[in-house]
XYZ file of C-alpha atoms in Angstrom:
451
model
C 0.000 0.000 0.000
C 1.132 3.489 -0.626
C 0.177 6.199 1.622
C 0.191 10.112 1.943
C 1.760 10.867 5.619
C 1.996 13.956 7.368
C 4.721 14.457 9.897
C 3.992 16.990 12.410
C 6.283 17.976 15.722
C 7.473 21.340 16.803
C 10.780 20.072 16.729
C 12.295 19.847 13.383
C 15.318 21.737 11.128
C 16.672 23.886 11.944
C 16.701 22.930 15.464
C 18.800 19.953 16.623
C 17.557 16.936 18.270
C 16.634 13.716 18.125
C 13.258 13.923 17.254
C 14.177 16.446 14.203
C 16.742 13.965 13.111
C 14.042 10.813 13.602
C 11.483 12.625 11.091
C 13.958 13.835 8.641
C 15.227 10.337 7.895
C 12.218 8.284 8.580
C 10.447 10.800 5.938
C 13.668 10.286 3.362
C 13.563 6.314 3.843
C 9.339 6.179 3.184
C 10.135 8.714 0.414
C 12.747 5.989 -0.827
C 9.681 3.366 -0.281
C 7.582 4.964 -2.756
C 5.154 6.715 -0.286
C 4.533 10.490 -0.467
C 5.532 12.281 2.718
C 5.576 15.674 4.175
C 6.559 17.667 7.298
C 4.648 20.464 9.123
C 6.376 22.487 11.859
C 6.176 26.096 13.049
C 8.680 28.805 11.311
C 11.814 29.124 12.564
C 13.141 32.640 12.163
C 13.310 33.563 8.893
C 12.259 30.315 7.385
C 8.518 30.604 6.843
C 6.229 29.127 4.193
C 7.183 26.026 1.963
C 10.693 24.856 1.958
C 11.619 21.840 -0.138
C 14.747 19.386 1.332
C 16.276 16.385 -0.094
C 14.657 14.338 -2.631
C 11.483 16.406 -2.763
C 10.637 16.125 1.475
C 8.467 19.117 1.388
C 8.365 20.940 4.742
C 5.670 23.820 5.795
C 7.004 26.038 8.527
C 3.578 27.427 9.511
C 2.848 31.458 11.066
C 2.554 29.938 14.476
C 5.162 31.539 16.904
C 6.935 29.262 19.472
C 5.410 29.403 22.449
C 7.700 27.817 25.342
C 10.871 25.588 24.684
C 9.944 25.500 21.018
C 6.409 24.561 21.152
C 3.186 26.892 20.140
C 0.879 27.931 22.491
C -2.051 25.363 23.046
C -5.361 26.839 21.801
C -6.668 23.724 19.810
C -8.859 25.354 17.563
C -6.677 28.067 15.891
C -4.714 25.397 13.890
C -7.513 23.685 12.354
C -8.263 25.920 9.118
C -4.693 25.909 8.146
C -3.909 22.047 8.942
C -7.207 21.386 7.274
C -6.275 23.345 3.795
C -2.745 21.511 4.065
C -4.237 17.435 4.601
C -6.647 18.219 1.979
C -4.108 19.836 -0.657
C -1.805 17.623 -0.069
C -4.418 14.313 0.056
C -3.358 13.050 3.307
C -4.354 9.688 4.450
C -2.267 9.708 7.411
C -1.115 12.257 9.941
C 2.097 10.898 12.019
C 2.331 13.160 15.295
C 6.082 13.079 17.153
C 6.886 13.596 20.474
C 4.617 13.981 23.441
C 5.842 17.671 24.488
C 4.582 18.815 20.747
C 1.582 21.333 21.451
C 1.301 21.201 17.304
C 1.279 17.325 16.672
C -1.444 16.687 19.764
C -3.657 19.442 17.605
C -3.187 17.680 14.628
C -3.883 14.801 15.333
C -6.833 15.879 16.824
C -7.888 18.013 13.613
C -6.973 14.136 11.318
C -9.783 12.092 13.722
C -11.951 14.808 13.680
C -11.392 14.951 9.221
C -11.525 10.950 9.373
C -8.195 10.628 8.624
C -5.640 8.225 10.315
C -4.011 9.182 13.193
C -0.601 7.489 14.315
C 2.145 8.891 17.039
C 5.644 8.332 18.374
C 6.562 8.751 21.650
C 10.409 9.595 22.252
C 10.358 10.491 25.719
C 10.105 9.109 29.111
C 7.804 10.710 31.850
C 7.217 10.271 35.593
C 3.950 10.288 37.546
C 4.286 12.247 40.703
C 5.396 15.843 39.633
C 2.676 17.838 37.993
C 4.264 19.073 35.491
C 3.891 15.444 34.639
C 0.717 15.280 35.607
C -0.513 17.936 33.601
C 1.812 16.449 30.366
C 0.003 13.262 31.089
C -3.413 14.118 30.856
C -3.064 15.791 27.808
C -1.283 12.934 26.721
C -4.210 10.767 27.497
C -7.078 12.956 25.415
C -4.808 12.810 22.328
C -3.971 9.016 22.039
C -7.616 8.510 23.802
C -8.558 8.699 19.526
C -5.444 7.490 18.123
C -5.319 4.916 15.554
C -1.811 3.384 16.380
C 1.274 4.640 19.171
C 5.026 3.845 18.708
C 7.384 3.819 21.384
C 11.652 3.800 20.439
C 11.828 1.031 23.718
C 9.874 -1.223 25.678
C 10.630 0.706 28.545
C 8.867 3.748 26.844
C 5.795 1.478 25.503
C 5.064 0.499 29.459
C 5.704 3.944 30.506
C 3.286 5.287 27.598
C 0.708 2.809 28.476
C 0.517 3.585 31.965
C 0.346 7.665 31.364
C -2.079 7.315 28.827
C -4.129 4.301 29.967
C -3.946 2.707 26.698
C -4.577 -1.424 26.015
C -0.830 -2.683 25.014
C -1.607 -4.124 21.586
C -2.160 -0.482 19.614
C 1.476 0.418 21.163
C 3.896 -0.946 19.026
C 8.096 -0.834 19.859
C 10.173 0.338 16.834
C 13.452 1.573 17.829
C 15.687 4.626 16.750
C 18.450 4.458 14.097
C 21.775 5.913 13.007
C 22.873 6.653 9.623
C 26.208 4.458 10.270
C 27.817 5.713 6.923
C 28.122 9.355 8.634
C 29.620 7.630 11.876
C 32.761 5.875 10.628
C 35.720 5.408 13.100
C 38.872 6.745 12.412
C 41.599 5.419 15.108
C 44.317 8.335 13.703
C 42.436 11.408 15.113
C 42.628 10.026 18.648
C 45.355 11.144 20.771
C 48.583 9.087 21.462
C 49.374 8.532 24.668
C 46.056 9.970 26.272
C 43.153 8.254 26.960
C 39.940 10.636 25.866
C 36.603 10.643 27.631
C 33.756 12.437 25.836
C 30.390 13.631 26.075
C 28.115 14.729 23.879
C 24.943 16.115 25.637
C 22.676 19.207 26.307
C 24.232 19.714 29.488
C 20.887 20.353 31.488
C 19.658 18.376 34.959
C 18.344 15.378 32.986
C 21.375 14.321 31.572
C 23.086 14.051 34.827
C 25.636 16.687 34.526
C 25.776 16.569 38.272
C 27.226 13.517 38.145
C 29.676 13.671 35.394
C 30.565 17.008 37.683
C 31.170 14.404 40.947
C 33.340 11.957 38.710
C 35.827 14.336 36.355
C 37.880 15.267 39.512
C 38.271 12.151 41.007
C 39.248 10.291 37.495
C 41.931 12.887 36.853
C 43.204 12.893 40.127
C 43.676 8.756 39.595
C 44.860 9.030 35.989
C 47.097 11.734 34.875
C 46.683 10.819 30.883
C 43.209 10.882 30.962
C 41.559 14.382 29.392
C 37.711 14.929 28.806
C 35.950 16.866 25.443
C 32.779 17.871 26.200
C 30.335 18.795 23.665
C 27.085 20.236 24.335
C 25.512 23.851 26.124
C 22.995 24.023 28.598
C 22.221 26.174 32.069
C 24.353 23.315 33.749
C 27.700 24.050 32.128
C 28.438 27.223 34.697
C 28.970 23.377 37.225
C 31.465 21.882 34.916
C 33.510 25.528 34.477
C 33.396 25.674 38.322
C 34.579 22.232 38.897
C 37.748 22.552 35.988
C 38.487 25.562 37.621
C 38.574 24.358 41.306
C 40.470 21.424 40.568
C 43.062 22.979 37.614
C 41.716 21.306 34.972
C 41.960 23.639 32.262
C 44.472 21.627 30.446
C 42.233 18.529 30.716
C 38.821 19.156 30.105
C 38.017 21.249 26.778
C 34.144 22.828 27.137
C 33.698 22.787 23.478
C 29.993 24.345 23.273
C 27.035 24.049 20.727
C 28.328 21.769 18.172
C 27.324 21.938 14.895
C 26.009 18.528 13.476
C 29.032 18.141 10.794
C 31.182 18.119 13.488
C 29.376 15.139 15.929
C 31.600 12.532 14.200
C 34.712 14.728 14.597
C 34.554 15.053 18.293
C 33.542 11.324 18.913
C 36.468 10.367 16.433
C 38.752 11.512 18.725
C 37.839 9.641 22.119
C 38.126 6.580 23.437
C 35.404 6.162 25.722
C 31.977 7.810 25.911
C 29.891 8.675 29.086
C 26.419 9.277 28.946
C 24.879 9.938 32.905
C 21.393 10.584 31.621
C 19.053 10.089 34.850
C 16.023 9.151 32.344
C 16.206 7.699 28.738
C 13.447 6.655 26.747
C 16.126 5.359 23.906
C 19.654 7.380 23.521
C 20.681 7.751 20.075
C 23.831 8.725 21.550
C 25.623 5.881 22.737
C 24.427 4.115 19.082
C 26.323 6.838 17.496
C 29.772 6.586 19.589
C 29.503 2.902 19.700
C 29.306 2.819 15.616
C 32.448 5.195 15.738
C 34.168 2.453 17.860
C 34.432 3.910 21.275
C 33.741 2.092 24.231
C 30.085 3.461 26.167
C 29.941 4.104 29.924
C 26.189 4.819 30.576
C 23.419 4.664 33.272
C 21.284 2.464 33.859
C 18.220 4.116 33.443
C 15.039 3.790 30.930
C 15.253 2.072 27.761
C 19.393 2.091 27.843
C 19.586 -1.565 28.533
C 18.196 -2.073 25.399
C 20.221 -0.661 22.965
C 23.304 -1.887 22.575
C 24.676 -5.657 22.910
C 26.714 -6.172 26.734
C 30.589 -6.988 25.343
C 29.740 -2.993 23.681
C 28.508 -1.205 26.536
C 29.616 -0.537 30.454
C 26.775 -0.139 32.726
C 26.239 1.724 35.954
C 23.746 3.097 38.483
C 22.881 6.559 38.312
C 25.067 7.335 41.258
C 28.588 8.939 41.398
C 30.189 5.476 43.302
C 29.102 3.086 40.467
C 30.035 5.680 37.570
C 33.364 5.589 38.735
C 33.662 1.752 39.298
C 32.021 1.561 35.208
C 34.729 4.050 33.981
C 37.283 2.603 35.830
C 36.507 -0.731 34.508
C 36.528 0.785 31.126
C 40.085 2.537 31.269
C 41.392 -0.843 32.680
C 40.037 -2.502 29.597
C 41.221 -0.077 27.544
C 44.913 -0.211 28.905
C 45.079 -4.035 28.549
C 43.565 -3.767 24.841
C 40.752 -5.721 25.687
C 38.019 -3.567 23.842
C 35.716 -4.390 21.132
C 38.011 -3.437 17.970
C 36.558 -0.615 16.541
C 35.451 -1.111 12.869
C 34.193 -4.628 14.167
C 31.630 -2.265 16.645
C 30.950 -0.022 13.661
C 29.758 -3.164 11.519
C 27.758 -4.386 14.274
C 26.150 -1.440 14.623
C 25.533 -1.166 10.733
C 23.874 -4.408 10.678
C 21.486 -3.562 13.922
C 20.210 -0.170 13.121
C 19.183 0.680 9.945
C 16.873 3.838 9.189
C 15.371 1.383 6.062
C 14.668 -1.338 8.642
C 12.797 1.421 11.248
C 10.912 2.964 7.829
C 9.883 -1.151 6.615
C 8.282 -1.636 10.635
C 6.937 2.071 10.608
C 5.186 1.118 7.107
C 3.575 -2.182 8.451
C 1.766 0.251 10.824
C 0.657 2.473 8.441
C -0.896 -0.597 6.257
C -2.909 -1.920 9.885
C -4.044 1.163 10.413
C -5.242 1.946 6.993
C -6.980 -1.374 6.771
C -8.850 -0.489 10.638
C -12.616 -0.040 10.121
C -13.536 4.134 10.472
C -15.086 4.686 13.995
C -17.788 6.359 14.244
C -18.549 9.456 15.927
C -20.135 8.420 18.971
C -17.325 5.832 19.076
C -15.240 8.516 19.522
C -16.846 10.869 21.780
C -16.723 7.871 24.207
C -13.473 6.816 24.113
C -12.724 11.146 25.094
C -15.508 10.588 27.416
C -13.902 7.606 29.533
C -10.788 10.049 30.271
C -11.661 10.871 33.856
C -14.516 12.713 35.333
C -14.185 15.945 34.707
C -11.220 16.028 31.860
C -13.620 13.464 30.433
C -16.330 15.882 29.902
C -14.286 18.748 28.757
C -12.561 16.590 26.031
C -16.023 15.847 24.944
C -17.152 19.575 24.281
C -13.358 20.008 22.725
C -14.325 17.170 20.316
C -18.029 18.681 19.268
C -16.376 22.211 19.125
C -14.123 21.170 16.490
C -16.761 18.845 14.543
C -19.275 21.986 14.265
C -16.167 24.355 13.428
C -15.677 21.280 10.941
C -19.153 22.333 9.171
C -18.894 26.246 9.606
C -15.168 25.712 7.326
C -16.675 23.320 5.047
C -19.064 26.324 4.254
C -16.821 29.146 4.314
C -14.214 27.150 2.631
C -15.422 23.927 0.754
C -13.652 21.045 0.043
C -13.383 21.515 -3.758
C -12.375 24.681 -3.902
C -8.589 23.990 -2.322
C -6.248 23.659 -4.722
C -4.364 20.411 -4.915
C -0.696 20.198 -4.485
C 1.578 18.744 -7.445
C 3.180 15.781 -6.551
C 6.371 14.969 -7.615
C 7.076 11.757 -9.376
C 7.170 8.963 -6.524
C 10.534 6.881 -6.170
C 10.663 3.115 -6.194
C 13.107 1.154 -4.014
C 15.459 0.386 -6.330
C 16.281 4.225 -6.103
C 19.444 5.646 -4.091
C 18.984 4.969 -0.450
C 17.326 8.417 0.762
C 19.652 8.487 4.084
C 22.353 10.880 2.039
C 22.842 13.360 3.946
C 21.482 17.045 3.618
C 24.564 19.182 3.688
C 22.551 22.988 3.616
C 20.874 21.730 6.477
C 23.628 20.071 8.308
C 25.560 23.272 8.412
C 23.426 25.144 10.421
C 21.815 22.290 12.998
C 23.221 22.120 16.549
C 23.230 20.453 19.623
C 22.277 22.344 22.397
């Protein structure tokens, strides 16, 4: 079957992230598939209106200002003309919401059930129960998936944390994992530094990456090792704790703060290491770790969320997210290093070619599309139940949401009917004996960054 999908997040190019770089090459590989495929987003700056990437991935940065941490302001209704005029020029079958902090995909995926169209969503993110920020993310969580056709979670961790916040039944969550484009992650032993041993990290250095703890162990491993030095890529309100700490122990020799790195130069840094350390305190899937590990360093990480998962237990050190068992993981590490008792590293780059593909995650994301394609329509009533079970008094209000936006359904079918929207022209769809779609775009690289 071939299909018309919609991507919509908040979070796409320009910005950096792992949900930007999970659409971008999840579109390119269904492109590659012979499917038609499009992102929405809000603007970004100066880049407003219809931008076209590689291979014909069309892109509409919509007039809707970011709101907080790159998200629109909720209003639910406000969205619906526009998103309406796009599914129906562009003959969408499918609308594929990303990432549960995404005011814009919630809304449109709302707008798709509401328009009879297919409604499918990836969660990349883990979420606890207690706080009320989570609370609050939760609920909302559970009115937009209380319609949805079909959820995907990058771990089973995440698919049992996703069922529980949104009260869903297990079999319409499905786990498809993340990927990494291994042909822009090749190792190269003659950039690393002879005679040194070279920690890095590559993070947003904020609370939930546990840059307190890398803080607690960089001291105490350079007091124990004098060859060891740390590169540190990333920005974030926590790296004022990491300047503090070089500077209170004299470490301005060993531990180079490199800043926002642009995404061209994510490969250079890692090239030059020997050992990664990722002390997330939550992880839904870490994309990370994938991407040292395929440039043959060896991966100290915690414990936490769907890490376990990822990579295979000769390729990865693991440790509680505690400064004690960071240090006894690292430690280990460095002693493994010293007696040459690492994975070699072009052997970990092929093993990592062979278990993450983005064609592989684009075949399984496919499958879903076809199920929920072939799912019988429900009905209205159908649906105002499933909003109404949601608790009882969220219940109720995600009822009235849901007949708002069918009668503001009617008043735009008047004001604007169906047949007089212009359709889109299509470009000429690809089969998949075509180049593989996971080339990189080099315009857009150049001005992407981790922050």
């Amino acid at each position: 079957m071939k299909h018309n999908v919609c991507m919509v997040s908040d979070f796409f190019f320009p910005n950096m992230g792992g949900v930007e770089s999970h659409i971008y090459q999840l579109s390119q590989c269904l492109l590659e598939r012979g499917h038609k495929v499009i992102v929405v987003t809000h603007f970004y700056g100066d880049r407003k209106g219809v931008r076209y990437l590689t291979n014909g991935l069309k892109v509409y940065y919509l007039p809707f200002p970011a709101f907080y941490n790159q998200c629109v302001l909720p209003t639910i209704f406000t969205t619906f003309p526009l998103l309406r005029n796009i599914f129906i020029r562009e003959n969408i079958t499918i609308v594929h919401g990303h990432s549960a902090f995404s005011t814009l995909a919630h809304e449109a995926m709302f707008h798709a059930r509401t328009l009879g169209l297919k409604a499918v969503f990836t969660d990349h993110s883990l979420f606890g129960f207690a706080d009320a920020s989570s609370i609050l993310t939760n609920k909302i969580l559970q009115f937009s998936l209380a319609d949805c056709n079909h959820v995907i979670c990058v771990s089973h961790t995440s698919k049992e944390n996703t069922v529980l916040r949104a009260n869903l039944q297990p079999d319409v969550v499905s786990v498809i994992p993340n990927a990494v484009d291994a042909t822009m992650f090749v190792p190269d032993p003659s950039k690393r530094h002879p005679g040194k041993i070279t920690i890095v990290v590559v993070s947003r250095l904020v609370y939930r990456k546990g840059m307190d703890l890398l803080a607690g162990i960089i001291p105490v491993i350079c007091k124990r090792h004098p060859d060891i030095q740390f590169i540190i890529g990333g920005d974030g309100p926590k790296r004022i704790i990491l300047e503090e700490v070089r500077e209170q122990h004299e470490l301005l020799d060993r531990v180079t703060l490199l800043g926002s790195l642009e995404h061209t130069r994510v490969r250079e840094v890692l090239v030059q290491g020997d050992i990664l350390v990722n002390t997330s305190l939550t992880e839904a899937f870490c994309i990370a770790i994938v991407e040292a590990a395929c440039c043959g360093l060896q991966v100290v990480t915690t414990r936490v969320g769907g890490v376990p998962e990822v990579l295979p237990p000769d390729l990865i050190y693991m440790a509680e997210p505690n400064v004690s068992s960071l240090l006894a993981s690292v430690e280990l590490a460095i002693k493994d290093h010293r007696k040459g008792r690492e994975v070699p590293p072009f052997e970990a780059h092929r093993r990592i070619m062979s278990l993450y593909t983005w064609r592989n995650v684009a075949m399984r994301t496919e499958r879903v599309y076809d199920m929920v394609c072939l799912a019988e329509q429900r009905v209205t009533s159908t649906r105002l139940k499933s909003y109404y079970h949601c608790g009882p008094l969220a219940g109720k209000l995600f009822v009235i949401a849901a007949v708002i936006n069918i009668f503001l359904l009617f008043v735009l079918g008047v004001l604007q009917p169906e047949k007089t929207i212009e359709k889109a022209a299509e470009f000429p769809r690809q089969s998949t004996k075509h180049r593989a779609s996971e080339s990189n775009d080099t315009h857009q690289n150049k001005k992407v960054k981790y922050s």
